[in-house]
Short mmCIF file of C-alpha atoms in Angstrom, two decimals:
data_model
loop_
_atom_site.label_atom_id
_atom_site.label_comp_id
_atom_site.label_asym_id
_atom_site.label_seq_id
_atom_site.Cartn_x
_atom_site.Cartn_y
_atom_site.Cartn_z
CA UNK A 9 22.28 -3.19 -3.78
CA UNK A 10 22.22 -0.33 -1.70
CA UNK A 11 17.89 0.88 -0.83
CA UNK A 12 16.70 3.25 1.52
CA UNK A 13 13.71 2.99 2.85
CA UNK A 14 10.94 5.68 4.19
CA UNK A 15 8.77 4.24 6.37
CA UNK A 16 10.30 1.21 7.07
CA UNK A 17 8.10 0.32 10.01
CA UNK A 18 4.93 -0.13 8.28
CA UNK A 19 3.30 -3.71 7.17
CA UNK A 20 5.06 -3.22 3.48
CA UNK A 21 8.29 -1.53 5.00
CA UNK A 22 9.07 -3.95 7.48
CA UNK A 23 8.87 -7.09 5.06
CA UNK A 24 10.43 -5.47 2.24
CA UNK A 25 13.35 -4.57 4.80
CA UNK A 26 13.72 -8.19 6.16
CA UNK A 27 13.36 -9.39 2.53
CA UNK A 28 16.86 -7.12 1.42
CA UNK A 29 18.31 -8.24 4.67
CA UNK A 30 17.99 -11.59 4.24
CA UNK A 31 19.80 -11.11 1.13
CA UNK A 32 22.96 -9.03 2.06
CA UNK A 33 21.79 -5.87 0.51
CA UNK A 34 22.60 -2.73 2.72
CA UNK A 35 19.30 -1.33 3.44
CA UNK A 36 18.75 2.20 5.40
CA UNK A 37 15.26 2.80 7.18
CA UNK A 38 14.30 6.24 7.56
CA UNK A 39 11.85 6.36 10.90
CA UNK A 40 10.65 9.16 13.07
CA UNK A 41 10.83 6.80 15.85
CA UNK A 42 14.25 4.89 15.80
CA UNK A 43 14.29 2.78 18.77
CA UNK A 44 11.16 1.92 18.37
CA UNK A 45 12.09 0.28 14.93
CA UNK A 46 15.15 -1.37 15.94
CA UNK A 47 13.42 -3.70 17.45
CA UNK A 48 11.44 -4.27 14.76
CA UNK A 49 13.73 -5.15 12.24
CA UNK A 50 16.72 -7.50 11.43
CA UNK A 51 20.12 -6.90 12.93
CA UNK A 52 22.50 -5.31 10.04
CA UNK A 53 19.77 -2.61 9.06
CA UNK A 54 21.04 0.79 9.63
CA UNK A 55 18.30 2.69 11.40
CA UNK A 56 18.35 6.81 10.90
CA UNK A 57 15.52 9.66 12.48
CA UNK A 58 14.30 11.66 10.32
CA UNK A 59 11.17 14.49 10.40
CA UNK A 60 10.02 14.90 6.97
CA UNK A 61 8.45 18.08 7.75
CA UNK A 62 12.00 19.64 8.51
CA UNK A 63 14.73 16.88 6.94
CA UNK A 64 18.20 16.95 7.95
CA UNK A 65 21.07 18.78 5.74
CA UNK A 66 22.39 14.93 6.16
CA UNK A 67 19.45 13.58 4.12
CA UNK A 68 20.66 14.19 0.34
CA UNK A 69 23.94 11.99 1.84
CA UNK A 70 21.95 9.39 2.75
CA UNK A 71 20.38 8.87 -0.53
CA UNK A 72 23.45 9.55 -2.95
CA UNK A 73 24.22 6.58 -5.32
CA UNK A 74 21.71 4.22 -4.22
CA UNK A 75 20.31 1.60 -6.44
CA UNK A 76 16.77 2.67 -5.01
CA UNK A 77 14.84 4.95 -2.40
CA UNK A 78 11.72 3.53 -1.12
CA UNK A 79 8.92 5.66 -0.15
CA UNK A 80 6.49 4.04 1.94
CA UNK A 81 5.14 7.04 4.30
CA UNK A 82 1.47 7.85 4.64
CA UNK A 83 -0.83 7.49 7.83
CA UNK A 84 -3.54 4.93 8.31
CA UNK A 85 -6.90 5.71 6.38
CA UNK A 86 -8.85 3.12 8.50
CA UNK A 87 -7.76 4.70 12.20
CA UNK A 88 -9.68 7.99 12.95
CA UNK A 89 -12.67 9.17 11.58
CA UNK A 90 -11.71 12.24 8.52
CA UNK A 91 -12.53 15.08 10.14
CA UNK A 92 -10.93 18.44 8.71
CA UNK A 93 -7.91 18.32 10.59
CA UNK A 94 -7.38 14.11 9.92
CA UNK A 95 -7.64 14.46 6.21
CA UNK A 96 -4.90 17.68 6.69
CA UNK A 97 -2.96 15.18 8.69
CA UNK A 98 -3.02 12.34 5.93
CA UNK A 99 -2.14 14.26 3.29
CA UNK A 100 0.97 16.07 5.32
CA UNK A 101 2.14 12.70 5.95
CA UNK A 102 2.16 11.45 2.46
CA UNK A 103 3.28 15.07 0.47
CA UNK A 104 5.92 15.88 3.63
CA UNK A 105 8.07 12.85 2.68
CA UNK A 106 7.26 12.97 -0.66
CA UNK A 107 9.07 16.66 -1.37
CA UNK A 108 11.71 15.69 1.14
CA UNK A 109 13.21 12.53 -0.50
CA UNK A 110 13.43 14.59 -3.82
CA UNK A 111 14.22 17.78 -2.70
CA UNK A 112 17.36 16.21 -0.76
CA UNK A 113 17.90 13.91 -4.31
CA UNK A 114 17.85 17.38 -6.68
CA UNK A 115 20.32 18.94 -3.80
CA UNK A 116 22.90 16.12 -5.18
CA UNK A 117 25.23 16.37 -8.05
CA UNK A 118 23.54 14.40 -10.80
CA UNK A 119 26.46 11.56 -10.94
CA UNK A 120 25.04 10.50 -7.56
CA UNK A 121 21.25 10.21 -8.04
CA UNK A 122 19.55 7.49 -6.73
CA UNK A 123 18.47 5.35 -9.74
CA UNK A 124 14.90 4.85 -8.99
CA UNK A 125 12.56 6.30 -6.42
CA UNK A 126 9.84 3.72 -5.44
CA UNK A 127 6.79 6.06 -4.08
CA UNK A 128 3.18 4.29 -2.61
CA UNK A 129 0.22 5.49 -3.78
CA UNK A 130 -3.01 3.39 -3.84
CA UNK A 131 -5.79 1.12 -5.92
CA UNK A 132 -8.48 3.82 -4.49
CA UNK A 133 -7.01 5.73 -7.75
CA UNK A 134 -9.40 3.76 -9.47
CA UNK A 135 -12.20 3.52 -6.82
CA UNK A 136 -15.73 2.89 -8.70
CA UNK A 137 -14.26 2.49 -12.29
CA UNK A 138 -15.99 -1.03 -12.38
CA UNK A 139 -16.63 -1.27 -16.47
CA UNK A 140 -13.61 -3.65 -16.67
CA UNK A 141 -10.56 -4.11 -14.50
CA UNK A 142 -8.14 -1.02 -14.24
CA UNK A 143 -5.07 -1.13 -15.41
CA UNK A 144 -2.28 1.56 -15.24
CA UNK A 145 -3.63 2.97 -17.86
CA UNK A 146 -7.14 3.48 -15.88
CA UNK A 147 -7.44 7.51 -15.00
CA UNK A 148 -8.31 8.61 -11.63
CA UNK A 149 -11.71 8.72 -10.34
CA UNK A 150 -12.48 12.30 -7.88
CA UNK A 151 -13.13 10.84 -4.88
CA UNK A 152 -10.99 12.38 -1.73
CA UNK A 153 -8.50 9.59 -1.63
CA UNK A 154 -8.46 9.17 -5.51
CA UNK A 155 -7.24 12.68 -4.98
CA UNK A 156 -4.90 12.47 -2.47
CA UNK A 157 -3.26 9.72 -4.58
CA UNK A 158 -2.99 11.88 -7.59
CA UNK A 159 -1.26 14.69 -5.54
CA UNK A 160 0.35 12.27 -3.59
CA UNK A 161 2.13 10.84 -7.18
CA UNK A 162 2.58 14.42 -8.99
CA UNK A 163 4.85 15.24 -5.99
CA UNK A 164 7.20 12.25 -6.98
CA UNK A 165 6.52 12.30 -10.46
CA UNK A 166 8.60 15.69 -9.69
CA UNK A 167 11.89 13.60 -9.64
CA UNK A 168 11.41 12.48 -13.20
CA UNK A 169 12.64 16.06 -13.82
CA UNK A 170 15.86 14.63 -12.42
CA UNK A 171 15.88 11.74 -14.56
CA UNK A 172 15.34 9.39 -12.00
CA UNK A 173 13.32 6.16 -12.88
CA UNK A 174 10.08 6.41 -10.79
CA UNK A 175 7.43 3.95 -9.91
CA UNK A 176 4.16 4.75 -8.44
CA UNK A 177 3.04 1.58 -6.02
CA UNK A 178 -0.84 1.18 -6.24
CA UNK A 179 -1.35 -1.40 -3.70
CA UNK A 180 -4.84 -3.22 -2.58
CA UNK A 181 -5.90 -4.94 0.15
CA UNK A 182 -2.61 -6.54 1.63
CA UNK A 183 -2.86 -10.01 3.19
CA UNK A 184 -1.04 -11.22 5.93
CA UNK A 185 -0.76 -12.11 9.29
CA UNK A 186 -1.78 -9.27 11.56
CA UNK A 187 -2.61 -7.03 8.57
CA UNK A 188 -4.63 -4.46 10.23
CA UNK A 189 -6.82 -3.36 6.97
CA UNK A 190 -7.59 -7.75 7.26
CA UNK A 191 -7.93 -7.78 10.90
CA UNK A 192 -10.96 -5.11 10.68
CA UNK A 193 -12.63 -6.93 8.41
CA UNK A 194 -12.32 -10.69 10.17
CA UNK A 195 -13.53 -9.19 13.14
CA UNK A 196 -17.54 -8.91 12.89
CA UNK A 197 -17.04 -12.69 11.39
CA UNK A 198 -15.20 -13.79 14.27
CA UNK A 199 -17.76 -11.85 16.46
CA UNK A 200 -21.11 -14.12 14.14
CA UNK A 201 -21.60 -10.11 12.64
CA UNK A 202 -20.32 -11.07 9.30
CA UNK A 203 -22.25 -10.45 6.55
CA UNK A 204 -22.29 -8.75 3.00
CA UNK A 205 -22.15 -5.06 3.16
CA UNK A 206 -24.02 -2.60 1.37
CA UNK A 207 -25.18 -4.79 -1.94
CA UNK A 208 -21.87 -6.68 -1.63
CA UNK A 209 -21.54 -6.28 -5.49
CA UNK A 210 -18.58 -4.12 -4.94
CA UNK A 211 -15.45 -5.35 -6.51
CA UNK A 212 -12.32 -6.21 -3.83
CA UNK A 213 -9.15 -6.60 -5.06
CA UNK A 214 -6.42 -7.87 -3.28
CA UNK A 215 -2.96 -9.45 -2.74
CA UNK A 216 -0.28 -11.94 -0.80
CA UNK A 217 2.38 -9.97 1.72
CA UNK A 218 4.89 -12.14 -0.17
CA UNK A 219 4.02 -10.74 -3.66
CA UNK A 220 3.89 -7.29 -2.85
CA UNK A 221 7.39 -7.49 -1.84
CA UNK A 222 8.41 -9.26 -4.94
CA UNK A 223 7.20 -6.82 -7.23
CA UNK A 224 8.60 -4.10 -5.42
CA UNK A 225 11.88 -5.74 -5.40
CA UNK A 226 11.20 -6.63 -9.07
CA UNK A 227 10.83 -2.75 -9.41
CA UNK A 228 13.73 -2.03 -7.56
CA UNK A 229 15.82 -3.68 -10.53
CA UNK A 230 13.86 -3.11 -13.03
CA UNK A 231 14.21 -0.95 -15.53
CA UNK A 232 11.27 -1.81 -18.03
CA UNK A 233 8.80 -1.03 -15.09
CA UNK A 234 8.24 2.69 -14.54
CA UNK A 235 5.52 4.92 -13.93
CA UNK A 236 2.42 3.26 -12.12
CA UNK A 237 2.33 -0.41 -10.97
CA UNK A 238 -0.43 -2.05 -9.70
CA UNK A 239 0.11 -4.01 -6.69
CA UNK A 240 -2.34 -6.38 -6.92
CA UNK A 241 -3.21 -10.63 -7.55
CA UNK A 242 -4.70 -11.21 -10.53
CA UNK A 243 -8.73 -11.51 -9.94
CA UNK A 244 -11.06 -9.39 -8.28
CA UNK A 245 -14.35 -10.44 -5.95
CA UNK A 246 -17.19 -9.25 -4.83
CA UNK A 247 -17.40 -8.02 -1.53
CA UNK A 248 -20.27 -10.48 -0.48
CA UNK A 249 -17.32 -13.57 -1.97
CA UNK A 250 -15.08 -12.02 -0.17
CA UNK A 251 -16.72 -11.91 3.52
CA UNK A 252 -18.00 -15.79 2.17
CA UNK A 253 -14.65 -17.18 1.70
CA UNK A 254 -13.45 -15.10 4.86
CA UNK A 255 -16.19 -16.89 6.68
CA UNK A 256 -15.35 -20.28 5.63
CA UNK A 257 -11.92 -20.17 6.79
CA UNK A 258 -12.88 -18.78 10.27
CA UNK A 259 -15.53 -21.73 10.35
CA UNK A 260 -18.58 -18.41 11.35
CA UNK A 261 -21.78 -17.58 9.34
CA UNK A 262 -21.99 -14.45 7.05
CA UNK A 263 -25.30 -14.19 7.20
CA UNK A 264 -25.93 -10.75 8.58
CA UNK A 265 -26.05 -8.26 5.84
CA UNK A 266 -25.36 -4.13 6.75
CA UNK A 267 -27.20 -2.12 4.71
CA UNK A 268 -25.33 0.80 3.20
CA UNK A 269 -27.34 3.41 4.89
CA UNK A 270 -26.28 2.11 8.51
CA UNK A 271 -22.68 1.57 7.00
CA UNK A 272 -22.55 5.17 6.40
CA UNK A 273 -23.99 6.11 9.68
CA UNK A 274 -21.64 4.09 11.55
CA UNK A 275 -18.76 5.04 9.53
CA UNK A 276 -19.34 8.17 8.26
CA UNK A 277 -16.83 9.08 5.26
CA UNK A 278 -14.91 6.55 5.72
CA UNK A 279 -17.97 3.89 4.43
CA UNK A 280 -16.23 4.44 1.08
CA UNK A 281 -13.40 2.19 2.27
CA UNK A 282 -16.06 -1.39 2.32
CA UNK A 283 -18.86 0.58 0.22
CA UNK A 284 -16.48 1.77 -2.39
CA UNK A 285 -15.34 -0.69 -5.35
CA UNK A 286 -11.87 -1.33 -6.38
CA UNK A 287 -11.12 -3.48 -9.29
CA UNK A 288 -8.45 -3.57 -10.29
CA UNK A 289 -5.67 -6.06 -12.36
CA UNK A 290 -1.92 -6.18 -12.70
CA UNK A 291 -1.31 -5.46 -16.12
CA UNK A 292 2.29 -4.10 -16.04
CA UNK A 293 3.16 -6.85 -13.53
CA UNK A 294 2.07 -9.13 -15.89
CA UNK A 295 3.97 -7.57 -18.51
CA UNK A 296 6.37 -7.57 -16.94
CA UNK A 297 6.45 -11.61 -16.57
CA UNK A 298 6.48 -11.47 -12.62
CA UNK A 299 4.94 -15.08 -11.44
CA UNK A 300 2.87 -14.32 -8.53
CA UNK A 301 3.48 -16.81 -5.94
CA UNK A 302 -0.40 -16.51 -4.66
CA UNK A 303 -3.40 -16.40 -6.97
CA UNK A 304 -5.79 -18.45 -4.71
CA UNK A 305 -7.81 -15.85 -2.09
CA UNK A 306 -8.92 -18.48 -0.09
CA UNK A 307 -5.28 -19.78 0.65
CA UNK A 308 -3.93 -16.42 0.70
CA UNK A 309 -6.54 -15.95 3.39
CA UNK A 310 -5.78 -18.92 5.43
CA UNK A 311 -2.10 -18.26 5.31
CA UNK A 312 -2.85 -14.60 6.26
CA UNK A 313 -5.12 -16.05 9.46
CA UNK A 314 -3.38 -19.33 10.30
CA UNK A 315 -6.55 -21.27 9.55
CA UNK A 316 -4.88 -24.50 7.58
CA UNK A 317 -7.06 -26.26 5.67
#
């Protein structure tokens, strides 16, 4: 197979990259900072720069005939607080890519379209639609990010046009060592601050490093599995299980609740990533007879933090 990636440096990127490597597939990373993501990444990978805000003439080269192109480009949610100018700046990075990758793919001659484009999007699509688990089927709720994941998918839904087999990647709460979205959370546990937050009756899903790779390399091949795909282990929590079971395996208490007033203070906007419920099952994964390799939270955790049990 033959798969560039966009935003190859990322948690998702960097194991999906090592993942294709590992098999012999030729796999080109798109980066804005090249060096910097050599070194991140197996020998064999072909690194290229690339500013989606002004792509190279070279781009629609890049992608002609490959078996998949990998969208993975978006800044962090979690880092800055969303002022005016941050939310400007997450959407640019997610939309920027987006109309780059298919402009350059419409720019080819249709006997050398990529087969499938494989954009990210996100399980805050669903954010509050706690009735019963959403599926793909589940519409969007109107929250800012709910939004910004809607616009973020009608820009790649734009290559359908093209007939080019698109999935939309709705991932959760990705486990694994020196996740960053896991590494805020173990933090007031590790510091005796853990506690529920807010009511802690808000659903979390979640899922393995491993298995988010192998359903996007099930999607990369796959030709039943279009449209949305939720990127996700099958059962949710509650947030107050959750921050238990995270508890347990750091051996700390959890047994100093935030109220969601001072979460909201403290956090401002952003509270809706802890306060805001996301659950959420794999349906077309399921479908799709994928065998998730790790079902268990708590051993997903302690593989994720090195705790053993």
């Amino acid at each position: 197979m033959r798969v560039v990636v966009a935003g190859g440096s990322g948690l998702i990127g960097r194991a999906l990259v090592s993942s294709l490597a590992a098999d012999e597939h030729d796999v080109v990373v798109l980066t804005r900072r090249p060096q910097r993501v050599a070194a991140q990444l197996p020998q064999g990978v072909r690194i290229v720069g690339w500013d989606p805000a002004a792509p190279s003439p070279d781009l629609p080269l890049l992608l002609a005939n490959a078996t998949a192109v990998v969208n993975l480009c978006g800044a962090s949610v979690g880092r800055w607080p969303w002022t005016g100018r941050r939310r400007q700046a997450l959407r640019d990075s997610r939309l920027q890519p987006t109309h780059a990758l298919v402009d350059a793919i419409a720019a080819l001659p249709p006997s050398e379209w990529p087969a499938a484009l494989l954009n990210a999007s996100g399980s805050d699509f669903y954010e509050g639609r706690d009735e019963q688990p959403a599926t793909e089927q589940t519409p969007p709720t109107g929250t800012f990010l709910a939004r910004l994941c809607s616009e973020w998918e009608g820009a790649a839904r734009r290559a359908e046009e093209l007939d080019v087999r698109v999935v939309l990647l709705r991932p959760s709460l990705v486990l694994a060592p020196r996740a960053p979205a896991l590494e805020r959370l173990a933090l007031p546990v590790r510091l005796l601050l853990g506690g529920r937050l807010g009511s802690g009756r808000q659903w979390v899903s979640w899922i393995a490093l491993e298995d988010a790779v192998g359903l996007l390399r099930r999607a990369i091949v796959g030709w039943d599995i279009d449209g949305p795909l939720n990127l996700v282990a099958p059962g949710q929590v509650r947030q107050s299980e959750f921050v238990g079971l995270l508890a347990r395996v750091l051996r700390r208490p959890a047994r100093l609740p935030m109220p969601a007033w001072l979460v909201r203070l403290v956090l401002g906007r952003q509270s809706t990533l802890v306060l805001g419920s996301r659950r959420v099952a794999p349906a077309k994964a399921l479908a799709s007879s994928y065998q998730f390799r790790m079902t268990d939270l708590e051993v997903a955790l302690r593989n994720a933090l090195g705790r053993p049990a």
